[in-house]
Coordinates of C-alpha atoms and ligand atoms in Angstrom, one line a residue:
M1 CA -36.0 26.6 33.7
A2 CA -37.0 24.2 30.6
A3 CA -33.3 23.7 30.1
Q4 CA -32.8 23.0 33.6
T5 CA -35.4 20.4 33.5
L6 CA -34.3 18.7 30.4
L7 CA -30.8 18.5 31.6
E8 CA -31.9 17.0 35.1
L9 CA -33.9 14.2 33.0
V10 CA -31.1 13.5 30.9
L11 CA -28.7 13.1 34.1
Q12 CA -31.2 11.1 35.6
N13 CA -31.7 8.5 32.3
W14 CA -27.8 8.6 31.2
P15 CA -27.8 5.2 30.5
A16 CA -30.8 5.3 28.0
V17 CA -29.8 8.9 26.6
L18 CA -26.3 7.3 25.7
G19 CA -27.9 4.1 24.4
V20 CA -30.0 6.4 22.1
A21 CA -27.6 8.7 20.9
T22 CA -25.2 5.7 20.1
V23 CA -28.1 4.1 17.9
A24 CA -28.7 7.8 16.5
Y25 CA -25.0 8.2 15.7
L26 CA -24.7 4.7 14.0
L27 CA -27.7 4.8 11.9
S28 CA -26.7 8.3 10.8
N29 CA -23.1 6.8 9.9
R30 CA -25.1 3.6 8.3
F31 CA -27.3 6.4 5.9
N32 CA -24.3 8.8 5.4
H33 CA -24.7 10.3 1.9
G34 CA -26.9 7.5 0.5
L35 CA -24.1 5.4 0.7
N36 CA -26.1 2.2 2.5
K37 CA -27.3 1.2 -1.0
Y38 CA -23.5 -0.1 -1.5
P39 CA -22.6 -3.4 -0.4
G40 CA -19.9 -4.4 2.1
P41 CA -19.4 -5.6 5.7
F42 CA -22.4 -4.3 7.7
L43 CA -20.0 -3.0 10.7
A44 CA -18.2 -0.9 7.9
S45 CA -21.4 0.9 7.2
L46 CA -21.5 1.6 11.0
T47 CA -18.1 2.8 12.0
D48 CA -14.6 3.6 10.8
W49 CA -12.9 1.2 13.5
W50 CA -14.3 -1.7 11.1
R51 CA -11.6 -0.8 8.8
F52 CA -9.0 0.1 11.8
W53 CA -9.1 -3.3 12.5
V54 CA -8.6 -4.9 9.0
V55 CA -5.5 -2.3 8.5
Y56 CA -4.5 -3.4 12.0
G57 CA -4.5 -6.7 11.1
R58 CA -1.7 -6.2 8.4
R59 CA -3.2 -7.8 5.2
P60 CA -6.1 -5.4 4.5
E61 CA -5.2 -6.1 0.8
L62 CA -6.7 -9.5 0.9
E63 CA -10.0 -8.4 2.6
H64 CA -10.3 -5.8 -0.4
I65 CA -9.7 -8.5 -2.8
R66 CA -12.1 -10.7 -1.1
L67 CA -14.8 -8.0 -0.9
H68 CA -14.5 -7.0 -4.5
E69 CA -15.0 -10.5 -5.5
K70 CA -17.8 -11.0 -3.7
H71 CA -19.5 -7.6 -4.3
G72 CA -18.4 -6.5 -7.6
D73 CA -17.1 -3.2 -8.5
V74 CA -17.9 -0.7 -5.6
V75 CA -17.3 -1.8 -2.0
R76 CA -18.3 0.1 0.9
L77 CA -15.3 0.1 3.4
G78 CA -16.8 2.8 5.8
P79 CA -19.5 4.9 6.9
N80 CA -18.0 7.7 4.3
S81 CA -15.9 5.6 2.2
L82 CA -16.2 3.5 -0.9
S83 CA -13.7 1.3 -3.0
F84 CA -13.8 1.2 -6.9
S85 CA -12.6 -1.6 -8.7
D86 CA -13.5 -0.7 -12.2
P87 CA -10.6 0.7 -14.2
K88 CA -13.0 3.3 -15.7
A89 CA -13.2 4.9 -12.1
L90 CA -9.2 5.8 -12.1
K91 CA -9.8 8.6 -14.8
T92 CA -12.3 10.2 -12.6
I93 CA -11.0 9.8 -9.3
Y94 CA -7.1 10.3 -10.1
G95 CA -7.5 12.4 -13.4
L96 CA -6.2 16.0 -13.6
N97 CA -8.3 19.0 -12.8
K98 CA -11.1 16.3 -11.5
G99 CA -11.0 18.5 -7.9
F100 CA -10.5 15.4 -6.0
T101 CA -8.4 16.0 -3.2
K102 CA -6.2 13.6 -1.1
S103 CA -8.2 12.3 2.1
E104 CA -7.3 13.0 5.8
F105 CA -5.1 9.6 5.8
Y106 CA -2.4 11.5 4.3
P107 CA -1.2 14.3 6.9
V108 CA -1.0 11.3 9.4
Q109 CA 2.4 10.6 7.9
Q110 CA 3.4 14.2 8.0
A111 CA 7.4 14.5 9.6
V112 CA 7.7 16.6 12.6
A113 CA 10.8 18.8 13.2
S114 CA 11.3 20.6 16.4
G115 CA 7.6 20.5 17.1
H116 CA 6.6 21.8 13.6
R117 CA 4.5 19.5 11.4
L118 CA 6.1 19.8 7.7
P119 CA 3.5 19.4 5.1
S120 CA 4.8 17.6 2.2
L121 CA 4.2 17.0 -1.7
F122 CA 3.3 13.8 -0.7
S123 CA 1.0 14.5 2.3
T124 CA -0.5 17.7 1.8
T125 CA -4.7 17.9 1.2
S126 CA -4.1 21.2 -0.4
E127 CA -4.3 21.1 -4.1
A128 CA -3.0 24.7 -4.4
F129 CA -0.1 24.0 -2.1
H130 CA 0.5 20.8 -4.0
A131 CA 0.4 22.6 -7.4
Q132 CA 3.0 25.3 -6.3
L133 CA 5.3 22.7 -5.0
R134 CA 5.0 20.1 -7.6
R135 CA 5.7 22.9 -10.2
S136 CA 8.7 24.5 -8.1
V137 CA 10.7 21.1 -7.7
N138 CA 9.3 19.1 -11.0
S139 CA 12.2 19.5 -13.4
A140 CA 14.6 18.0 -10.6
F141 CA 12.7 14.6 -11.6
S142 CA 12.4 14.7 -15.3
M143 CA 13.6 12.0 -17.3
S144 CA 16.0 14.3 -19.0
T145 CA 17.8 15.2 -15.4
L146 CA 17.7 11.4 -14.5
I147 CA 21.2 10.8 -16.2
Q148 CA 22.6 13.3 -13.6
Y149 CA 21.7 10.8 -10.7
E150 CA 23.2 7.8 -12.3
P151 CA 26.7 8.0 -11.0
F152 CA 25.1 8.5 -7.6
V153 CA 23.2 5.1 -8.3
D154 CA 26.2 3.5 -9.5
S155 CA 28.4 4.3 -6.6
T156 CA 26.1 2.8 -4.3
T157 CA 25.5 0.1 -6.5
E158 CA 29.4 -0.7 -6.7
L159 CA 29.2 -0.7 -3.0
F160 CA 26.2 -3.2 -2.7
L161 CA 27.9 -5.6 -5.1
S162 CA 31.0 -5.6 -3.1
Q163 CA 29.8 -5.8 0.2
T164 CA 27.3 -8.7 -1.0
E165 CA 30.4 -10.4 -2.3
K166 CA 32.1 -9.8 1.0
L167 CA 29.3 -10.5 3.4
Y168 CA 27.5 -13.2 1.7
A169 CA 29.2 -14.8 -1.3
K170 CA 32.7 -15.4 0.2
T171 CA 31.0 -16.4 3.7
G172 CA 28.4 -18.6 2.4
E173 CA 25.9 -17.0 5.0
A174 CA 22.5 -16.5 4.5
C175 CA 21.3 -12.9 3.9
N176 CA 18.4 -11.0 5.1
F177 CA 17.3 -10.0 1.5
S178 CA 14.6 -7.7 2.0
R179 CA 16.5 -6.1 4.9
W180 CA 19.7 -5.8 2.8
L181 CA 17.8 -4.2 -0.1
Q182 CA 16.3 -1.7 2.0
F183 CA 19.9 -0.7 3.3
Y184 CA 20.6 -0.4 -0.5
A185 CA 17.4 1.8 -1.0
F186 CA 17.9 3.7 1.6
D187 CA 21.6 4.6 0.9
V188 CA 20.9 5.3 -2.8
I189 CA 18.3 8.2 -1.7
G190 CA 20.8 9.4 0.8
E191 CA 23.4 9.8 -1.7
M192 CA 21.2 11.3 -4.5
T193 CA 19.9 13.8 -2.1
Y194 CA 23.0 14.6 -0.2
S195 CA 25.9 13.2 -2.0
K196 CA 26.3 11.3 1.0
R197 CA 25.1 7.9 2.1
H198 CA 23.7 7.3 5.5
G199 CA 26.2 4.3 5.8
F200 CA 23.8 1.6 6.1
L201 CA 25.8 -0.5 3.4
E202 CA 29.3 0.2 4.7
E203 CA 28.2 -0.8 8.4
N204 CA 25.7 -3.5 7.5
R205 CA 23.2 -2.0 10.0
D206 CA 20.1 0.5 10.5
I207 CA 22.4 3.6 11.1
D208 CA 20.3 6.0 14.0
G209 CA 17.4 3.4 13.6
I210 CA 16.3 5.3 10.9
I211 CA 14.8 2.2 8.8
D212 CA 13.2 0.9 11.8
Y213 CA 12.0 4.3 12.6
V214 CA 10.5 5.0 8.9
A215 CA 8.6 1.0 9.3
N216 CA 7.4 2.1 12.6
L217 CA 5.8 5.5 11.4
F218 CA 4.2 3.3 8.1
D219 CA 3.0 0.8 10.8
Y220 CA 1.2 3.8 12.7
A221 CA 0.2 5.8 9.7
G222 CA -1.7 2.6 8.4
P223 CA -4.4 2.1 10.8
I224 CA -4.4 5.5 12.5
G225 CA -4.9 6.9 9.0
Q226 CA -8.5 5.2 9.1
I227 CA -9.3 7.2 11.7
P228 CA -7.3 10.6 11.2
F229 CA -8.5 12.2 14.3
L230 CA -6.5 9.8 16.6
D231 CA -3.4 11.2 15.3
V232 CA -4.0 14.4 16.9
L233 CA -4.3 12.7 20.5
I234 CA -1.4 10.3 19.7
L235 CA 1.7 11.4 17.7
K236 CA 0.7 15.3 16.6
N237 CA -0.9 15.9 20.0
P238 CA -0.7 19.6 20.2
I239 CA 1.0 19.3 23.8
W240 CA 3.8 17.0 22.4
L241 CA 4.4 19.4 19.2
L242 CA 4.5 22.5 21.9
L243 CA 6.9 20.7 24.0
G244 CA 9.1 19.8 21.0
K245 CA 9.1 23.3 19.5
Y246 CA 10.2 25.0 22.9
G247 CA 13.0 22.0 23.3
F248 CA 11.6 20.3 26.2
V249 CA 11.3 16.9 24.4
D250 CA 13.0 16.0 21.0
G251 CA 10.0 14.8 18.7
T252 CA 12.1 15.5 15.6
F253 CA 12.0 12.5 13.2
P254 CA 15.4 10.7 12.8
V255 CA 15.3 11.4 8.8
A256 CA 14.4 15.1 9.9
K257 CA 18.0 15.2 11.7
F258 CA 19.8 13.4 9.0
A259 CA 18.3 15.8 6.7
R260 CA 19.2 18.9 9.2
A261 CA 22.5 17.6 9.6
R262 CA 23.5 17.4 5.9
M263 CA 22.1 20.9 5.4
L264 CA 24.0 22.3 8.1
E265 CA 27.1 20.8 6.6
R266 CA 26.4 22.5 3.3
Y267 CA 24.9 25.6 4.7
P268 CA 26.6 26.2 8.0
T269 CA 24.9 29.7 8.8
S270 CA 21.2 30.7 9.2
S271 CA 20.0 33.8 7.9
D272 CA 16.5 33.8 9.5
P273 CA 17.1 34.1 13.1
K274 CA 13.5 33.3 13.7
T275 CA 13.9 29.6 12.1
A276 CA 17.5 29.0 13.0
T277 CA 16.9 26.7 15.6
I278 CA 14.4 24.8 13.7
L279 CA 15.8 24.7 10.3
P280 CA 19.0 25.1 8.6
S281 CA 19.4 28.3 6.1
T282 CA 20.0 27.7 2.4
E283 CA 21.0 31.3 1.8
P284 CA 25.0 31.5 2.4
S285 CA 27.0 31.6 -0.8
A286 CA 28.2 28.2 -0.2
E287 CA 26.1 27.3 -3.2
S288 CA 26.6 23.6 -3.7
K289 CA 27.7 22.5 -7.2
K290 CA 26.8 18.9 -6.9
P291 CA 23.8 17.9 -9.1
D292 CA 21.9 16.0 -6.1
L293 CA 18.5 16.8 -5.3
L294 CA 19.2 19.0 -2.3
S295 CA 20.8 21.3 -4.7
K296 CA 18.1 21.4 -7.0
F297 CA 15.7 22.2 -4.0
V298 CA 17.9 25.0 -3.1
Q299 CA 17.8 26.2 -6.7
A300 CA 14.1 25.8 -6.9
K301 CA 14.0 28.3 -3.9
N302 CA 16.3 30.7 -5.7
D303 CA 14.0 30.6 -8.7
R304 CA 10.8 30.9 -6.8
P305 CA 11.4 32.9 -3.6
D306 CA 8.0 34.0 -3.6
F307 CA 7.1 30.5 -2.5
M308 CA 9.9 28.3 -1.6
N309 CA 11.5 28.5 1.6
D310 CA 14.2 26.7 3.7
S311 CA 11.2 24.9 5.6
L312 CA 10.1 23.3 1.8
V313 CA 13.4 22.6 0.9
M314 CA 14.2 20.7 4.1
T315 CA 10.6 18.9 3.9
M316 CA 11.3 17.9 0.0
A317 CA 14.9 16.1 1.2
I318 CA 12.9 14.6 4.3
S319 CA 10.3 13.1 1.7
M320 CA 12.5 11.8 -0.5
A321 CA 13.7 8.9 2.4
F322 CA 9.9 8.9 3.4
A323 CA 8.4 8.2 0.3
G324 CA 11.4 6.8 -1.8
S325 CA 13.3 4.3 0.3
E326 CA 10.5 1.8 1.7
T327 CA 8.6 1.8 -1.6
T328 CA 11.9 1.2 -3.6
A329 CA 12.9 -1.4 -1.6
I330 CA 9.9 -3.3 -1.4
S331 CA 9.5 -3.5 -5.2
L332 CA 13.2 -4.8 -5.4
S333 CA 12.4 -7.6 -3.1
S334 CA 9.2 -8.4 -5.0
V335 CA 11.2 -8.6 -8.2
F336 CA 13.9 -10.8 -6.9
Y337 CA 11.6 -13.2 -5.2
Y338 CA 9.2 -13.7 -7.8
L339 CA 12.4 -14.7 -10.1
L340 CA 13.7 -16.8 -7.4
K341 CA 10.0 -18.6 -7.1
N342 CA 9.8 -19.0 -10.7
P343 CA 13.3 -20.6 -11.6
R344 CA 11.7 -20.8 -15.6
C345 CA 11.9 -16.8 -15.4
M346 CA 15.2 -16.6 -13.6
E347 CA 16.8 -18.6 -16.1
E348 CA 15.1 -16.8 -18.8
V349 CA 16.5 -13.5 -17.5
Y350 CA 20.2 -15.0 -17.3
R351 CA 20.1 -16.1 -20.7
E352 CA 19.3 -12.7 -21.8
L353 CA 21.8 -11.3 -19.8
D354 CA 24.7 -13.8 -21.0
S355 CA 23.7 -13.5 -24.5
K356 CA 23.8 -9.6 -24.4
A357 CA 27.2 -10.0 -22.6
R358 CA 28.7 -12.5 -25.2
E359 CA 27.4 -10.2 -27.9
G360 CA 29.9 -7.4 -26.1
F361 CA 26.8 -5.2 -25.2
F362 CA 27.8 -4.0 -21.8
G363 CA 30.3 -1.4 -21.1
D364 CA 31.4 -2.9 -17.8
Y365 CA 32.9 -6.5 -17.5
E366 CA 34.7 -5.8 -14.5
N367 CA 32.1 -5.4 -12.0
G368 CA 29.2 -6.2 -13.9
L369 CA 27.4 -2.8 -13.5
V370 CA 24.5 -2.2 -16.1
T371 CA 24.0 1.2 -17.4
W372 CA 20.6 2.8 -17.3
T373 CA 20.6 2.8 -21.5
E374 CA 21.7 -0.8 -21.4
S375 CA 18.9 -1.9 -19.3
Q376 CA 16.6 -0.5 -21.8
S377 CA 17.5 -3.2 -24.2
L378 CA 16.6 -6.2 -21.9
P379 CA 12.9 -6.6 -22.7
Y380 CA 12.6 -10.0 -20.8
L381 CA 13.8 -8.4 -17.6
D382 CA 11.6 -5.8 -18.3
A383 CA 8.6 -8.0 -18.2
C384 CA 9.5 -9.8 -15.0
I385 CA 10.0 -6.1 -13.2
K386 CA 6.4 -5.1 -14.6
E387 CA 5.1 -8.3 -13.5
A388 CA 6.6 -8.1 -9.9
F389 CA 4.9 -4.7 -9.8
R390 CA 1.6 -5.9 -10.7
V391 CA 1.6 -9.3 -8.5
H392 CA 3.1 -7.4 -5.4
P393 CA 2.5 -3.7 -6.0
A394 CA 4.0 -1.4 -3.0
P395 CA 0.7 0.6 -1.8
G396 CA -1.4 -1.7 0.0
L397 CA -4.4 0.4 0.6
T398 CA -6.7 2.2 -1.3
L399 CA -5.3 5.7 -2.5
E400 CA -7.9 7.7 -0.9
R401 CA -9.4 11.1 -2.5
I402 CA -12.2 13.2 -1.4
V403 CA -15.1 13.9 -4.0
P404 CA -15.5 17.6 -4.7
P405 CA -18.5 19.5 -3.1
Q406 CA -20.8 19.1 -6.4
G407 CA -20.1 15.4 -6.3
A408 CA -19.0 13.3 -9.2
D409 CA -19.9 10.5 -11.7
I410 CA -17.5 7.9 -10.8
A411 CA -17.8 4.9 -13.3
G412 CA -21.5 5.0 -13.9
H413 CA -22.2 5.7 -9.9
F414 CA -23.1 9.1 -8.6
V415 CA -21.4 9.9 -5.4
K416 CA -21.9 12.8 -3.3
G417 CA -19.3 15.6 -2.2
G418 CA -17.2 14.8 0.6
T419 CA -17.3 11.0 0.2
I420 CA -13.9 9.2 0.6
V421 CA -13.2 7.3 -2.7
G422 CA -10.2 5.2 -3.6
C423 CA -8.9 2.4 -5.6
S424 CA -6.5 -0.2 -4.5
A425 CA -3.4 -1.6 -6.6
W426 CA -4.0 -5.0 -5.2
V427 CA -7.7 -5.3 -6.6
L428 CA -7.1 -3.5 -9.6
H429 CA -4.1 -5.4 -10.8
R430 CA -6.2 -8.5 -10.7
R431 CA -8.7 -7.4 -13.1
K432 CA -9.3 -10.4 -15.3
E433 CA -10.6 -8.5 -18.5
I434 CA -7.3 -6.3 -18.4
F435 CA -4.7 -8.8 -17.3
G436 CA -5.9 -12.4 -18.5
E437 CA -7.6 -15.0 -16.5
D438 CA -4.6 -16.3 -14.7
V439 CA -4.0 -13.1 -12.7
E440 CA -2.8 -14.8 -9.5
V441 CA 0.2 -16.4 -11.3
Y442 CA 3.4 -14.4 -12.0
R443 CA 3.8 -14.6 -15.8
P444 CA 5.9 -12.1 -17.0
E445 CA 5.0 -13.1 -20.8
R446 CA 1.8 -11.3 -20.7
W447 CA 3.9 -8.0 -21.1
L448 CA 5.4 -8.9 -24.1
P449 CA 3.2 -8.8 -27.3
E450 CA 2.7 -12.3 -28.4
P451 CA 4.2 -13.9 -31.4
G452 CA 2.2 -14.6 -34.2
K453 CA -0.7 -12.8 -32.8
D454 CA -1.9 -9.4 -34.5
K455 CA 1.0 -6.6 -33.5
E456 CA -1.4 -3.6 -33.3
A457 CA -4.0 -5.5 -30.9
E458 CA -0.9 -6.9 -28.7
E459 CA 0.6 -3.5 -28.3
K460 CA -3.1 -2.0 -27.5
R461 CA -3.7 -5.0 -24.9
V462 CA 0.0 -4.3 -22.9
K463 CA -1.0 -0.6 -23.2
E464 CA -4.2 -1.0 -21.5
M465 CA -2.2 -3.2 -18.9
A466 CA 0.3 -0.2 -18.2
G467 CA -2.8 2.0 -17.9
T468 CA -4.5 0.3 -15.3
M469 CA -1.2 -0.2 -13.0
L470 CA -1.3 1.9 -9.7
H471 CA 2.0 0.8 -8.4
F472 CA 3.0 4.3 -8.8
G473 CA -0.6 6.1 -8.3
Q474 CA -2.3 8.0 -11.2
G475 CA -2.8 11.6 -12.6
A476 CA -2.1 14.9 -10.6
R477 CA -0.7 13.1 -7.2
T478 CA 1.3 10.2 -9.2
C479 CA 4.8 9.5 -8.0
I480 CA 7.2 12.0 -9.0
G481 CA 10.0 9.9 -8.0
K482 CA 9.0 7.1 -10.3
N483 CA 11.8 7.8 -12.6
I484 CA 14.4 7.7 -10.0
S485 CA 13.2 4.5 -8.6
L486 CA 13.2 2.7 -12.0
L487 CA 16.7 4.0 -12.7
E488 CA 17.9 2.4 -9.2
I489 CA 15.9 -1.2 -9.9
Y490 CA 16.7 -1.3 -13.7
K491 CA 20.2 -1.1 -13.1
V492 CA 20.7 -3.2 -9.8
V493 CA 18.7 -5.9 -10.5
P494 CA 20.7 -7.0 -13.8
S495 CA 23.9 -5.9 -12.3
V496 CA 23.3 -8.3 -9.1
L497 CA 22.4 -11.1 -11.6
R498 CA 25.3 -10.6 -14.0
R499 CA 27.6 -10.8 -10.8
F500 CA 26.0 -13.4 -8.5
E501 CA 23.7 -16.5 -8.8
V502 CA 20.8 -15.7 -6.0
R503 CA 19.3 -18.7 -4.2
L504 CA 16.4 -19.0 -1.8
Q505 CA 17.8 -20.1 1.4
D506 CA 14.6 -22.6 1.7
P507 CA 12.9 -22.8 -1.3
T508 CA 10.0 -24.3 0.2
K509 CA 9.3 -21.6 2.2
E510 CA 7.0 -18.6 1.4
W511 CA 7.9 -15.0 2.6
T512 CA 6.0 -13.0 5.1
V513 CA 3.7 -10.2 3.7
H514 CA 3.3 -7.1 6.3
N515 CA 1.1 -4.7 5.2
A516 CA 1.8 -1.4 6.8
W517 CA 0.1 0.8 4.2
F518 CA 3.3 -0.1 2.0
V519 CA 3.5 -3.8 1.8
R520 CA 6.8 -4.7 2.8
Q521 CA 8.1 -8.5 3.3
L522 CA 9.7 -10.4 5.8
N523 CA 11.6 -13.8 6.2
F524 CA 13.0 -13.3 2.7
N525 CA 16.5 -15.0 3.1
T526 CA 18.6 -15.9 0.2
T527 CA 22.4 -17.0 -0.4
F528 CA 24.8 -15.7 -2.9
H529 CA 27.1 -17.3 -5.1
R530 CA 29.7 -15.5 -7.1
R531 CA 29.3 -15.9 -11.2
K532 CA 32.1 -15.4 -13.5
L533 CA 31.2 -12.4 -15.4
V534 CA 30.3 -13.6 -18.9
K535 CA 32.7 -12.0 -21.3
P536 CA 32.4 -11.1 -25.0
S537 CA 32.6 -14.1 -27.2
S538 CA 35.3 -12.7 -29.8
Ligands
HEM1 C1 9.0 1.6 -6.6 C2 9.1 3.1 -5.7 C3 8.0 3.5 -5.4 C4 6.8 3.4 -5.5 C5 6.3 2.1 -5.5 C6 6.1 4.6 -5.2 C7 4.8 4.7 -5.0 C8 3.9 6.2 -4.8 C9 2.8 6.2 -4.9 C10 1.7 5.1 -5.3 C11 2.5 7.5 -4.8 C12 0.9 7.9 -4.7 C13 0.3 8.0 -3.5 C14 -1.1 8.2 -3.8 O1 -1.6 8.6 -5.0 O2 -1.8 8.3 -2.7 C15 3.6 8.2 -4.7 C16 3.6 9.6 -4.5 C17 5.0 10.1 -4.4 N1 6.4 9.6 -4.2 FE1 6.9 7.5 -4.9 N2 7.3 5.6 -5.1 C18 8.2 4.9 -5.5 C19 9.4 5.7 -5.3 C20 9.4 6.8 -5.1 C21 11.0 7.8 -4.8 C22 12.4 7.2 -5.4 C23 10.6 9.1 -4.5 C24 11.6 10.3 -4.3 C25 12.9 10.2 -4.8 C26 9.2 9.2 -4.5 C27 8.6 10.3 -4.0 C28 7.1 10.6 -4.0 C29 6.5 11.6 -3.8 C30 7.2 13.2 -3.3 C31 5.2 11.6 -4.1 C32 4.1 12.4 -3.7 C33 3.7 13.0 -5.1 C34 2.8 14.3 -5.2 O3 1.9 13.9 -4.6 O4 2.8 14.7 -6.2 N3 8.7 8.1 -4.7 N4 4.6 7.2 -5.1

C-alpha cells in the first residue's frame, strides 16, 4: 500500500524527482572516492562526458598539458579518474606486481571475429590471463630473436626504397609521406607475422581498407573508451555479436579476415568442429618452418597446450597489426618530420651517414640498406629518433590503470581502490627538471652526453630521461613489440636518407595532428630526390 502511494507520488512529481536524482547523481560523482580535493575542470568532476568531449575534439594531449601546467602534478579528469605528472608515480602505477590493472578503456579496442570478442595481450584487463599469455609468447619478441626478423624487414624496406624511387623520386610527384609510411609499417608487420605482405606498397593503396579500418577503430575507441559502457551499446552490442556469430551479419574486422586467410593458407584443415567456422586450426602437420611470428605463436601453442589455443594464436596475429602498425608509422613520421623541420639536425644526420659510408662502414653500397648492427653505431641518428619519440609520443591519452582494492600511495597521495589513475606521455615528456628548460624545442643533443661535463653525471641525466619516457608504456604492460618497431625504425630511417634527399613539399606549413588515442599526423607531404650513394673513399 505504502509502495503504491510512493509510486503514485513519484509519477505525479516526476520532473522534480528526476531533477533531485540528477543532482544527487552529480554530487555523488563530485565527491566520489574523496577525489573532490584534487583540482581540475569542474565539469570533469561531475561527469565522464567532459573527457569524452575533450578526446572527441582530437587534441586531448594539449588539454592535459595545459591542465597540469595550471594545477600541478595531480589533475582530476573525471568523477573517478586522476592524471599524474610526477615521474615518481610511474613506478607505482606501472610497476611490476603493484596490483594495478588496465581500465575498461582497453577492452573497447578488442577485435571481433564472427561475433566473438577476442581479448588480447593489449586489451585484456585480467592480469592472470595477461601473465599467462605474455609468458607463452615472450620469447618471440626478445632481443635475441630479433635478428631472425631482419630479413623480413629488409625485403619490405628494399621494396619501400625502390617504390619510393619509382613513384616519387623519378616522377617528382609529392608524396603523402605519413600515408606512405603507414603502407610501409603495415606491410612489414604483415611480412613479419605471416611471411606475406598485405601489398600496400606494391599497389600503393589501402588494400581491403585495412588501414582506414584500424584508423577508424582508434577514432572510435578514443572517445568511447572514456565511457566504455557505450561500446556495449554500439560496436559490441550483444545482438550484433549474436547475429555475427550465426553468420547473419559479417562483423569480422578486416584485419581478422586477413589473419584468417593467412592461417588457412598455412593450416588448411581444422581439427576442432566447434570452432572450425570461426577459427582456422593450427593443428595439422603442416608446421611452418618460417621463423615468422605466426610460427612462433603456433610453437607457443604446442609448448603450452594447457593454455594456448587456436583462438589465442589468431588473436596474437591480429594484435600485431592493431598494436604494431599505426604506432610504428606515427613514430616514423615524427622522426622524418622533425628532421625536416630542423635542417641543422638533418644535415648532421647526413654528415654522420656520409662519413660512415666513406669509412666503408656499411655492407650495402648498392641499395643503401642499413643493417640493425650498423644502425647501432650512429649516435646522432639515435639521439634524433629518441627526441622525436619525446616530442611526439604515439600514445596520446593517459595509460589508464585501476588502483588495487586496498588503495595505494601514488607519489605522496593516498588514492582509494577502484580509482582510475594514469600518466600521459605528452605530459611526462615535458617535465623540465628531467628533460631541461627547453622541453618544447626539438633538440636531439639533450640525449648525448655534453662534452666537457662530468661523464658520470651526464650518463645519469640521460638515463633519467630514458626512465621517464612513456612512448612504449612502462612496467608489466610495456610494449612487447618495442624491439620489433625499433628494428624497423633504426633500419628504414638511415636507409631512406642514404638513398634520398627528402624535402617538405611546403616548408612553411605545419602538419595536422590528430589524436585518436594514438596521435597520427596528416598533411605531411614531401618530395624525394635521389642521392648518389656515398661510396668508401678508398
Ligand atoms: C613505435 C611503435 C610502437 C609504439 C609507440 C607502441 C606503443 C605501445 C604502448 C604505449 C603500449 C602500452 C599501452 C598501455 O600501457 O596502455 C604498447 C603495448 C603493446 N604493444 Fe606496442 N607500440 C609500438 C610497436 C609495437 C609493435 C611493432 C608491436 C607488435 C609487433 C606491438 C605490440 C604491442 C602489444 C601486444 C602490447 C600489449 C603488451 C602487454 O600488455 O603485454 N607494439 N605499445
